[in-house]
Coordinates of C-alpha atoms in Angstrom, one line a residue:
Chain A
E12 CA 11.2 -3.3 -2.4
T13 CA 9.5 -4.6 -5.4
G14 CA 6.0 -3.2 -4.7
V15 CA 4.6 -6.7 -5.2
T16 CA 5.0 -9.0 -2.2
Q17 CA 4.4 -12.7 -2.3
T18 CA 4.1 -15.1 0.7
P19 CA 5.2 -17.7 1.5
R20 CA 8.5 -17.6 -0.3
H21 CA 8.8 -21.4 -0.1
L22 CA 6.2 -24.0 0.3
V23 CA 6.5 -27.8 0.5
M24 CA 3.2 -29.7 0.5
G25 CA 1.9 -33.2 0.0
M26 CA -0.4 -34.0 -2.9
T27 CA -3.5 -34.2 -0.5
N28 CA -2.8 -30.9 1.2
K29 CA -4.6 -27.6 0.8
K30 CA -2.6 -24.4 0.9
S31 CA -2.9 -20.9 -0.4
L32 CA -0.4 -18.5 -2.0
K33 CA -0.8 -14.8 -1.3
C34 CA 0.1 -11.8 -3.4
E35 CA -0.2 -8.1 -2.4
Q36 CA 0.7 -5.1 -4.5
H37 CA 1.4 -1.6 -3.2
L38 CA 1.6 0.1 -6.6
G39 CA -2.1 1.1 -7.0
H40 CA -2.5 -1.2 -10.0
N41 CA -5.8 -2.6 -11.2
A42 CA -4.6 -5.7 -13.0
M43 CA -3.0 -8.7 -11.3
Y44 CA -1.6 -11.9 -12.8
W45 CA -0.5 -15.4 -11.8
Y46 CA 2.3 -17.0 -13.7
K47 CA 4.0 -20.4 -13.4
Q48 CA 7.7 -20.6 -14.0
S49 CA 9.2 -24.1 -14.5
A50 CA 12.9 -24.8 -15.1
K51 CA 14.0 -24.1 -18.7
K52 CA 10.6 -23.0 -19.8
P53 CA 9.1 -19.6 -20.6
L54 CA 6.8 -18.0 -18.1
E55 CA 3.3 -19.4 -18.4
L56 CA 0.3 -17.1 -17.8
M57 CA -2.3 -18.7 -15.6
F58 CA -4.9 -16.1 -14.6
V59 CA -5.6 -12.4 -15.1
Y60 CA -7.8 -10.2 -13.0
N61 CA -8.8 -6.7 -14.0
F62 CA -10.6 -4.6 -11.3
K63 CA -11.2 -7.8 -9.3
E64 CA -12.8 -9.6 -12.3
Q65 CA -11.2 -12.6 -13.8
T66 CA -10.5 -11.9 -17.5
E67 CA -8.2 -14.8 -18.3
N68 CA -8.0 -18.4 -17.4
N69 CA -5.3 -20.0 -19.5
S70 CA -6.7 -23.5 -19.4
V71 CA -5.5 -24.0 -15.9
P72 CA -6.5 -27.2 -14.1
S73 CA -9.2 -26.8 -11.4
R74 CA -6.8 -27.8 -8.7
F75 CA -5.6 -24.2 -8.9
S76 CA -8.3 -21.8 -7.8
P77 CA -7.6 -18.0 -7.8
E78 CA -9.3 -15.4 -5.7
C79 CA -9.1 -11.6 -6.0
P80 CA -11.0 -9.9 -3.1
N81 CA -9.8 -6.4 -4.1
S82 CA -7.4 -4.8 -6.6
S83 CA -4.5 -5.1 -4.1
H84 CA -4.7 -8.7 -3.2
L85 CA -4.6 -12.0 -5.1
F86 CA -4.6 -15.5 -3.8
L87 CA -4.0 -18.9 -5.4
H88 CA -5.7 -21.7 -3.6
L89 CA -4.1 -25.1 -4.1
H90 CA -5.5 -28.6 -3.6
T91 CA -4.7 -32.1 -4.7
L92 CA -1.6 -30.9 -6.6
Q93 CA 0.6 -33.2 -8.7
P94 CA 4.4 -33.4 -8.7
E95 CA 4.5 -31.6 -12.0
D96 CA 3.0 -28.6 -10.3
S97 CA 6.3 -28.0 -8.5
A98 CA 7.5 -24.7 -9.9
L99 CA 8.0 -21.0 -9.0
Y100 CA 4.7 -19.2 -8.9
L101 CA 4.9 -15.5 -9.8
C102 CA 2.4 -12.8 -9.2
A103 CA 2.5 -9.6 -11.2
S104 CA 0.5 -6.4 -11.4
S105 CA 0.1 -3.6 -14.0
Q106 CA -2.0 -0.5 -14.6
P107 CA -3.5 -1.0 -18.1
D108 CA -5.9 1.9 -17.9
R109 CA -3.0 4.3 -17.8
G110 CA -2.2 3.5 -21.4
L111 CA -1.4 0.4 -23.4
D112 CA 2.3 0.4 -22.8
Q113 CA 2.5 -0.4 -19.1
P114 CA 4.9 -3.2 -18.0
Q115 CA 4.0 -5.8 -15.5
H116 CA 5.8 -5.7 -12.2
F117 CA 6.6 -9.0 -10.5
G118 CA 6.9 -10.3 -7.0
D119 CA 9.8 -12.6 -6.0
G120 CA 7.6 -15.7 -6.3
T121 CA 6.7 -18.7 -4.2
R122 CA 8.8 -21.7 -4.7
L123 CA 6.4 -24.7 -4.5
S124 CA 7.5 -28.2 -4.1
I125 CA 5.0 -31.1 -4.2
L126 CA 6.0 -34.3 -2.5
Chain B
G10 CA 0.7 -20.4 -31.2
E11 CA 3.0 -17.4 -31.2
S12 CA 6.2 -17.6 -29.4
V13 CA 9.3 -15.6 -28.4
G14 CA 12.6 -17.3 -28.4
L15 CA 16.2 -16.4 -27.6
H16 CA 19.1 -17.3 -29.8
L17 CA 21.5 -18.4 -27.0
P18 CA 20.7 -19.9 -23.7
T19 CA 24.0 -18.7 -22.0
L20 CA 26.3 -15.8 -22.5
S21 CA 29.6 -15.2 -20.8
V22 CA 31.4 -11.8 -20.9
Q23 CA 34.3 -10.2 -19.2
E24 CA 33.6 -7.4 -16.7
G25 CA 33.7 -4.1 -18.5
D26 CA 32.9 -5.5 -21.9
N27 CA 29.6 -4.8 -23.7
S28 CA 26.9 -7.5 -23.7
I29 CA 24.4 -8.2 -26.4
I30 CA 21.4 -10.4 -25.8
N31 CA 19.2 -11.4 -28.7
C32 CA 15.6 -12.3 -29.1
A33 CA 13.6 -13.5 -32.0
Y34 CA 9.8 -13.1 -32.1
S35 CA 7.3 -14.6 -34.4
N36 CA 4.2 -12.4 -34.3
S37 CA 4.6 -9.5 -36.7
A38 CA 1.5 -7.9 -35.2
S39 CA 3.1 -7.5 -31.7
D40 CA 3.3 -3.9 -30.8
Y41 CA 5.2 -3.7 -27.6
F42 CA 8.3 -5.4 -26.2
I43 CA 9.8 -5.6 -22.8
W44 CA 13.1 -6.8 -21.4
Y45 CA 13.2 -8.3 -17.9
K46 CA 16.1 -9.3 -15.7
Q47 CA 15.8 -12.1 -13.2
E48 CA 18.4 -12.7 -10.5
S49 CA 18.6 -15.9 -8.6
G50 CA 15.9 -16.2 -6.1
K51 CA 14.0 -13.2 -7.3
G52 CA 11.2 -12.3 -9.6
P53 CA 11.6 -10.7 -13.1
Q54 CA 12.6 -7.0 -12.9
F55 CA 11.6 -4.6 -15.6
I56 CA 14.6 -3.2 -17.4
I57 CA 13.4 -1.4 -20.6
D58 CA 10.6 -1.4 -23.1
I59 CA 10.0 -0.3 -26.6
R60 CA 7.0 0.2 -28.9
S61 CA 6.8 -1.1 -32.4
N62 CA 6.9 2.4 -33.9
M63 CA 10.5 2.8 -32.6
D64 CA 13.8 1.2 -33.6
K65 CA 15.9 2.1 -30.6
R66 CA 15.5 3.1 -27.0
Q67 CA 18.2 3.9 -24.5
G68 CA 18.2 3.7 -20.8
Q69 CA 21.0 3.8 -18.2
R70 CA 23.7 1.6 -19.6
V71 CA 21.1 -0.4 -21.6
T72 CA 19.8 0.0 -25.2
V73 CA 17.1 -2.0 -26.8
L74 CA 17.1 -2.3 -30.6
L75 CA 14.0 -3.5 -32.6
N76 CA 14.3 -4.7 -36.1
K77 CA 10.7 -5.4 -37.3
T78 CA 11.9 -6.5 -40.7
V79 CA 13.5 -9.7 -39.3
K80 CA 11.5 -9.7 -36.1
H81 CA 14.5 -9.4 -33.9
L82 CA 15.0 -7.6 -30.6
S83 CA 18.2 -7.1 -28.8
L84 CA 19.4 -5.8 -25.4
Q85 CA 22.8 -4.1 -25.2
I86 CA 24.4 -3.6 -21.8
A87 CA 27.3 -1.3 -21.8
A88 CA 30.3 -1.8 -19.5
T89 CA 28.9 -5.0 -18.0
Q90 CA 29.3 -5.4 -14.3
P91 CA 29.1 -8.5 -12.0
G92 CA 25.8 -7.3 -10.8
D93 CA 24.4 -7.7 -14.3
S94 CA 24.7 -11.5 -14.0
A95 CA 21.2 -12.8 -14.3
V96 CA 18.7 -14.4 -16.7
Y97 CA 17.3 -11.9 -19.2
F98 CA 13.9 -12.4 -20.8
C99 CA 12.3 -10.7 -23.6
A100 CA 8.5 -10.5 -23.9
E101 CA 6.2 -9.4 -26.6
R102 CA 2.7 -8.2 -26.2
D103 CA -0.1 -9.7 -28.3
N104 CA -1.9 -6.7 -29.8
Q105 CA -5.2 -8.5 -29.7
G106 CA -5.6 -9.5 -26.1
G107 CA -2.7 -7.7 -24.5
K108 CA -1.1 -10.8 -23.1
L109 CA 2.6 -10.9 -22.7
I110 CA 4.4 -13.8 -24.3
F111 CA 7.8 -14.6 -22.8
G112 CA 11.0 -16.0 -24.2
Q113 CA 12.9 -18.8 -22.5
G114 CA 15.7 -16.5 -21.2
T115 CA 19.4 -16.1 -21.7
E116 CA 21.7 -16.5 -18.7
L117 CA 24.4 -13.8 -18.6
S118 CA 27.5 -14.5 -16.6
V119 CA 30.0 -11.8 -16.0
K120 CA 33.6 -12.8 -15.3
P121 CA 35.7 -10.5 -13.1

């Protein structure tokens, strides 16, 4: 039990499809993150939300659209994706207001394949 | 931009031996460092962290060493077990914005 749950675990979609990734955290954290993990590359931060407000957009293409309806849920809406978007998408959460040194806790990711 | 890197992409050790995984970082202003373990098909799992005002921190079978002079971080795993086989990432926190910057990872393989 990681405390951060991501669904679906695997997703295959065409470039013209629209789909959404979901993340839910049960840790009572107030910050949530989306990362992209490609093979042989470091984790890339995509978006950060603090108390439901987006505080970071790391130059992510508009075909990725995040949504954070509350501190426990985070979505990543996908549309018109490209083959290079195939990757593992990881959600994380943390509690920054408990002090500066709080690690991020990750879900197990959604493995996304674009046909 | 700043980056965190690992010296070796793969490390193979015998079960029962100690493992040392290294990490070099480039931002001398980074004030917090974390080690994560990622098993196949899973997300990164927090192992241990250390603040920049410390040189060493110990956990259960793991020790993190920080050498700020040469900007080097290491993770030592005592009595390595098959269950320790995974990819290990270090991460540094940018003390300006608080973002974590991750290294590429070292794959640890434990031979029985």
